[in-house]
Amino acid sequence: MNPILFDDPIIRINLLPFTFTRPISKIRVGILTLDEKWEKWLGSKPSFQTAEYLSKKFRRKSTHDNVLINGAICPDQRLVDTIKALPTNYFLIQNQLLIAAKTPQSEMTPGNTVQYSDPITIIDRPWKIFRENASQIKVDFELITA
């Protein structure tokens, strides 16, 4: 699995000025940045799909087994298991939010989407960085001391 953390354009704008100099997933919430959380949960270092002017520093690595993951979402065991089980060319969504896509080769349609119903922690506004910090410190502490 080759994880690529993508920046949702609307969320990226909502998180300015934090996202002027980094992808969304480089924001620290808790002990770890979002990309460090995904790396620990997936056991694989992610690359980035971000604004063009940032792509020289934060590169995208592409393979035959790409999994695009929304870089604003904090991982948990249920979400990671669901993403790992996602069939090729399928999209994982919650309402209108794209969570992940496994080796997408066509457009998203009702026939190739999976609805995710469990709660997710998404950092889509600056104040959520601070609201989620305490709970993410606990999650990260358990993750890095396990």
Coordinates of N, CA and C in Angstrom, one line a residue:
M1 N 0.8 -1.2 0.0 CA 0.0 0.0 0.0 C 0.9 1.2 0.0
N2 N 0.6 2.2 -0.9 CA 1.3 3.4 -1.0 C 0.4 4.6 -0.6
P3 N 0.5 5.0 0.6 CA -0.4 6.1 1.1 C 0.0 7.5 0.5
I4 N -1.0 8.2 0.0 CA -0.8 9.6 -0.5 C -1.8 10.4 0.3
L5 N -1.3 11.3 1.1 CA -2.2 12.2 1.8 C -2.5 13.4 1.0
F6 N -3.8 13.6 0.6 CA -4.2 14.7 -0.3 C -4.8 15.8 0.5
D7 N -4.7 17.0 0.0 CA -5.3 18.2 0.6 C -6.6 18.5 -0.1
D8 N -7.7 18.5 0.6 CA -9.0 18.9 0.1 C -8.9 20.4 -0.1
P9 N -9.2 20.9 -1.3 CA -9.0 22.4 -1.5 C -9.8 23.3 -0.6
I10 N -11.0 22.9 -0.3 CA -11.8 23.8 0.6 C -11.3 23.7 2.0
I11 N -10.9 22.6 2.5 CA -10.3 22.5 3.9 C -9.0 23.2 3.9
R12 N -8.2 23.1 2.9 CA -6.9 23.8 2.8 C -7.1 25.3 3.0
I13 N -8.1 25.9 2.3 CA -8.4 27.3 2.4 C -8.9 27.7 3.8
N14 N -9.7 26.8 4.4 CA -10.2 27.0 5.7 C -9.2 27.0 6.8
L15 N -8.1 26.3 6.5 CA -7.0 26.2 7.5 C -5.8 27.2 7.3
L16 N -6.0 28.2 6.4 CA -5.1 29.3 6.3 C -5.0 30.0 7.6
P17 N -3.9 30.5 8.1 CA -2.6 30.6 7.4 C -1.7 29.4 7.7
F18 N -2.2 28.4 8.4 CA -1.4 27.2 8.7 C -0.9 26.5 7.5
T19 N -1.8 26.5 6.4 CA -1.5 25.7 5.2 C -0.8 26.5 4.1
F20 N -0.3 27.8 4.4 CA 0.5 28.5 3.5 C 1.8 27.8 3.2
T21 N 2.4 27.2 4.2 CA 3.7 26.7 4.1 C 3.8 25.2 4.2
R22 N 2.7 24.5 4.3 CA 2.8 23.0 4.5 C 1.4 22.4 4.1
P23 N 1.5 21.1 3.7 CA 0.2 20.4 3.5 C -0.6 20.3 4.8
I24 N -1.9 20.1 4.7 CA -2.8 19.9 5.9 C -2.2 18.9 6.8
S25 N -1.7 17.8 6.3 CA -1.3 16.7 7.1 C 0.0 16.9 7.8
K26 N 0.6 18.1 7.6 CA 1.8 18.5 8.4 C 1.5 19.3 9.6
I27 N 0.2 19.5 9.9 CA -0.3 20.2 11.1 C -0.2 19.2 12.3
R28 N 0.3 19.7 13.4 CA 0.4 18.9 14.6 C -0.9 19.0 15.4
V29 N -1.4 17.9 15.7 CA -2.6 17.8 16.6 C -2.3 16.7 17.6
G30 N -2.1 17.0 18.8 CA -1.7 16.0 19.8 C -0.1 16.0 19.8
I31 N 0.4 14.8 20.0 CA 1.9 14.6 20.0 C 2.5 14.6 18.6
L32 N 1.7 14.0 17.6 CA 2.2 13.8 16.3 C 1.5 14.7 15.3
T33 N 2.2 14.9 14.1 CA 1.5 15.6 13.0 C 0.6 14.5 12.4
L34 N -0.4 15.0 11.6 CA -1.3 14.1 11.0 C -0.6 13.0 10.1
D35 N 0.4 13.4 9.3 CA 1.1 12.5 8.5 C 1.9 11.5 9.4
E36 N 2.4 11.9 10.5 CA 3.1 10.9 11.4 C 2.1 9.9 12.0
K37 N 0.9 10.4 12.3 CA -0.1 9.4 12.7 C -0.4 8.4 11.7
W38 N -0.6 8.8 10.4 CA -0.9 7.8 9.4 C 0.3 6.9 9.2
E39 N 1.5 7.4 9.2 CA 2.7 6.5 9.1 C 2.7 5.5 10.2
K40 N 2.4 5.8 11.4 CA 2.4 4.8 12.5 C 1.3 3.8 12.3
W41 N 0.1 4.3 11.9 CA -1.1 3.4 11.8 C -0.9 2.4 10.6
L42 N -0.3 3.0 9.5 CA -0.2 2.1 8.3 C 1.1 1.4 8.2
G43 N 2.1 1.8 8.9 CA 3.4 1.2 8.8 C 4.1 1.5 7.5
S44 N 3.7 2.7 6.9 CA 4.3 3.1 5.6 C 4.3 4.6 5.5
K45 N 5.5 5.1 5.1 CA 5.6 6.6 5.1 C 4.8 7.2 3.9
P46 N 3.9 8.1 4.2 CA 3.0 8.7 3.1 C 3.8 9.8 2.4
S47 N 3.3 10.0 1.1 CA 3.7 11.1 0.4 C 2.5 12.1 0.3
F48 N 2.7 13.2 -0.5 CA 1.7 14.3 -0.4 C 1.2 14.7 -1.7
Q49 N -0.1 15.0 -1.8 CA -0.7 15.6 -2.9 C -1.3 17.0 -2.4
T50 N -0.6 18.0 -2.7 CA -0.9 19.3 -2.2 C -0.8 20.4 -3.2
A51 N -0.9 21.7 -2.8 CA -0.8 22.8 -3.8 C 0.5 22.7 -4.6
E52 N 0.4 23.1 -5.8 CA 1.5 23.0 -6.7 C 2.8 23.7 -6.2
Y53 N 2.7 24.8 -5.6 CA 3.9 25.5 -5.2 C 4.5 24.8 -4.0
L54 N 3.8 23.9 -3.3 CA 4.4 23.2 -2.2 C 4.9 21.8 -2.7
S55 N 4.6 21.4 -3.9 CA 4.9 20.0 -4.3 C 6.4 19.8 -4.6
K56 N 7.2 20.8 -4.7 CA 8.6 20.6 -4.8 C 9.2 20.1 -3.5
K57 N 8.7 20.6 -2.4 CA 9.2 20.2 -1.1 C 8.5 18.9 -0.6
F58 N 7.2 18.9 -0.8 CA 6.4 17.8 -0.3 C 5.9 17.0 -1.5
R59 N 6.7 16.0 -1.9 CA 6.5 15.3 -3.1 C 5.4 14.2 -3.0
R60 N 4.9 13.8 -4.2 CA 4.0 12.7 -4.3 C 4.8 11.5 -4.9
K61 N 4.7 10.4 -4.3 CA 5.3 9.2 -4.8 C 4.2 8.3 -5.2
S62 N 4.3 7.9 -6.5 CA 3.2 7.1 -7.1 C 3.7 5.7 -7.4
T63 N 2.8 4.7 -7.1 CA 3.1 3.3 -7.4 C 1.8 2.7 -8.0
H64 N 1.8 1.4 -8.2 CA 0.6 0.7 -8.7 C -0.4 0.5 -7.7
D65 N -0.1 0.7 -6.4 CA -1.0 0.4 -5.3 C -1.3 1.7 -4.5
N66 N -1.6 2.8 -5.1 CA -1.8 4.1 -4.4 C -3.1 4.1 -3.6
V67 N -3.1 4.6 -2.5 CA -4.3 4.8 -1.6 C -4.3 6.3 -1.3
L68 N -5.2 7.1 -1.8 CA -5.3 8.5 -1.5 C -6.1 8.6 -0.3
I69 N -5.6 9.4 0.7 CA -6.3 9.5 2.0 C -6.4 11.0 2.3
N70 N -7.5 11.5 2.8 CA -7.7 12.9 3.1 C -6.8 13.2 4.3
G71 N -5.9 14.1 4.0 CA -4.9 14.5 5.0 C -5.3 15.2 6.2
A72 N -6.6 15.6 6.2 CA -7.2 16.4 7.4 C -7.8 15.4 8.4
I73 N -7.8 14.1 8.1 CA -8.5 13.2 9.0 C -7.5 12.5 9.9
C74 N -7.9 12.4 11.2 CA -7.1 11.7 12.2 C -7.4 10.2 12.1
P75 N -6.4 9.3 12.0 CA -6.7 7.9 11.9 C -7.1 7.2 13.2
D76 N -7.9 6.2 13.1 CA -8.2 5.3 14.2 C -8.2 3.9 13.7
Q77 N -8.3 2.9 14.5 CA -8.2 1.5 14.1 C -9.3 1.1 13.1
R78 N -10.5 1.5 13.4 CA -11.7 1.1 12.5 C -11.5 1.8 11.1
L79 N -11.1 3.0 11.1 CA -10.9 3.7 9.8 C -9.7 3.1 9.0
V80 N -8.7 2.8 9.7 CA -7.5 2.2 9.0 C -7.9 0.8 8.4
D81 N -8.6 0.0 9.2 CA -9.1 -1.3 8.7 C -10.0 -1.2 7.5
T82 N -10.9 -0.2 7.5 CA -11.8 0.0 6.4 C -11.0 0.4 5.2
I83 N -10.1 1.3 5.3 CA -9.3 1.8 4.2 C -8.5 0.6 3.6
K84 N -7.9 -0.2 4.5 CA -7.1 -1.4 4.0 C -8.0 -2.4 3.2
A85 N -9.2 -2.5 3.6 CA -10.1 -3.5 3.0 C -10.8 -2.9 1.8
L86 N -10.6 -1.6 1.5 CA -11.3 -1.0 0.3 C -10.8 -1.6 -1.0
P87 N -11.8 -2.0 -1.8 CA -11.4 -2.6 -3.1 C -10.7 -1.6 -4.1
T88 N -10.0 -2.1 -5.0 CA -9.4 -1.2 -6.0 C -10.4 -0.5 -6.8
N89 N -10.2 0.8 -7.0 CA -11.0 1.7 -7.8 C -12.3 2.0 -7.0
Y90 N -12.3 2.0 -5.7 CA -13.4 2.3 -4.8 C -13.1 3.6 -4.0
F91 N -14.1 4.3 -3.6 CA -14.0 5.5 -2.9 C -14.7 5.4 -1.5
L92 N -14.0 5.8 -0.5 CA -14.6 5.8 0.9 C -15.1 7.2 1.2
I93 N -16.4 7.4 1.5 CA -16.9 8.7 1.7 C -17.8 8.7 3.0
Q94 N -18.0 9.9 3.5 CA -18.9 10.1 4.6 C -19.7 11.4 4.2
N95 N -21.0 11.2 3.9 CA -21.8 12.2 3.4 C -21.1 12.7 2.1
Q96 N -20.7 14.0 2.0 CA -20.1 14.5 0.8 C -18.6 14.6 0.9
L97 N -18.0 14.1 2.0 CA -16.6 14.2 2.3 C -15.9 12.9 1.7
L98 N -14.9 13.1 0.9 CA -14.0 12.0 0.4 C -13.0 11.7 1.5
I99 N -13.0 10.5 2.0 CA -12.1 10.0 3.0 C -10.9 9.4 2.4
A100 N -11.1 8.5 1.4 CA -10.0 7.7 0.8 C -10.5 7.2 -0.5
A101 N -9.5 6.9 -1.3 CA -9.7 6.2 -2.6 C -8.6 5.3 -2.9
K102 N -8.9 4.0 -3.3 CA -7.8 3.0 -3.6 C -7.6 2.9 -5.1
T103 N -6.4 3.3 -5.5 CA -6.0 3.2 -6.9 C -7.1 3.7 -7.8
P104 N -7.6 5.0 -7.6 CA -8.7 5.4 -8.4 C -8.3 5.6 -9.9
Q105 N -9.1 5.0 -10.8 CA -8.8 5.1 -12.2 C -10.0 5.6 -13.0
S106 N -11.1 5.9 -12.3 CA -12.3 6.4 -12.9 C -12.9 7.4 -12.0
E107 N -14.0 8.0 -12.4 CA -14.7 9.0 -11.6 C -15.5 8.3 -10.5
M108 N -15.8 9.0 -9.5 CA -16.6 8.5 -8.4 C -18.1 8.4 -8.8
T109 N -18.7 7.3 -8.6 CA -20.1 7.1 -8.9 C -20.8 6.4 -7.8
P110 N -22.1 6.3 -7.7 CA -22.7 5.6 -6.7 C -22.4 4.1 -6.6
G111 N -21.9 3.6 -7.8 CA -21.6 2.1 -7.8 C -20.2 1.8 -7.3
N112 N -19.3 2.8 -7.1 CA -18.0 2.5 -6.7 C -17.6 3.3 -5.4
T113 N -18.7 3.6 -4.6 CA -18.4 4.3 -3.3 C -18.9 3.4 -2.2
V114 N -18.2 3.6 -1.1 CA -18.5 2.9 0.2 C -18.8 4.0 1.2
Q115 N -19.9 4.0 1.8 CA -20.3 5.0 2.8 C -19.7 4.6 4.2
Y116 N -19.0 5.5 4.8 CA -18.4 5.2 6.1 C -19.3 5.9 7.2
S117 N -19.8 5.1 8.1 CA -20.8 5.6 9.1 C -20.2 5.9 10.5
D118 N -19.1 5.4 10.8 CA -18.5 5.7 12.1 C -18.0 7.1 12.2
P119 N -18.0 7.7 13.4 CA -17.5 9.0 13.6 C -16.0 9.2 13.2
I120 N -15.7 10.3 12.6 CA -14.3 10.6 12.3 C -13.9 11.9 12.9
T121 N -12.6 12.0 13.2 CA -12.0 13.3 13.7 C -11.3 14.0 12.5
I122 N -11.9 15.1 12.1 CA -11.3 15.8 11.0 C -10.9 17.2 11.4
I123 N -9.8 17.6 11.0 CA -9.2 19.0 11.3 C -9.5 19.8 10.1
D124 N -10.7 20.5 10.1 CA -11.1 21.3 8.9 C -11.2 22.7 9.2
R125 N -11.0 23.1 10.5 CA -11.0 24.5 10.9 C -9.9 24.7 11.9
P126 N -9.3 25.9 12.0 CA -8.2 26.1 12.9 C -8.6 25.8 14.4
W127 N -9.8 26.1 14.8 CA -10.1 25.9 16.2 C -10.2 24.4 16.5
K128 N -10.3 23.6 15.5 CA -10.4 22.1 15.8 C -9.0 21.6 16.2
I129 N -8.0 22.3 15.8 CA -6.6 21.9 16.2 C -6.5 21.9 17.7
F130 N -7.1 22.9 18.3 CA -7.0 23.0 19.7 C -8.1 22.2 20.4
R131 N -9.3 22.1 19.9 CA -10.3 21.3 20.5 C -10.0 19.9 20.6
E132 N -9.3 19.3 19.5 CA -9.0 17.9 19.5 C -7.7 17.6 20.1
N133 N -6.9 18.6 20.5 CA -5.5 18.4 21.0 C -5.5 17.4 22.2
A134 N -6.3 17.6 23.2 CA -6.2 16.7 24.4 C -6.5 15.3 24.1
S135 N -7.6 15.0 23.3 CA -7.9 13.6 23.0 C -6.9 13.0 22.1
Q136 N -6.3 13.8 21.2 CA -5.3 13.3 20.3 C -4.0 13.0 21.0
I137 N -3.7 13.8 22.1 CA -2.5 13.5 22.9 C -2.6 12.1 23.5
K138 N -3.8 11.8 24.0 CA -4.1 10.4 24.6 C -3.9 9.3 23.6
V139 N -4.5 9.5 22.4 CA -4.4 8.5 21.3 C -3.0 8.3 20.9
D140 N -2.3 9.4 20.7 CA -0.9 9.4 20.2 C 0.0 8.7 21.3
F141 N -0.2 9.0 22.6 CA 0.6 8.4 23.6 C 0.4 6.9 23.6
E142 N -0.8 6.4 23.5 CA -1.0 5.0 23.5 C -0.4 4.4 22.2
L143 N -0.5 5.1 21.1 CA 0.1 4.6 19.9 C 1.6 4.5 19.9
I144 N 2.3 5.5 20.5 CA 3.8 5.4 20.4 C 4.4 4.6 21.6
T145 N 3.6 4.4 22.6 CA 4.1 3.5 23.7 C 3.7 2.1 23.7
A146 N 2.9 1.7 22.7 CA 2.4 0.4 22.6 C 3.5 -0.6 22.2

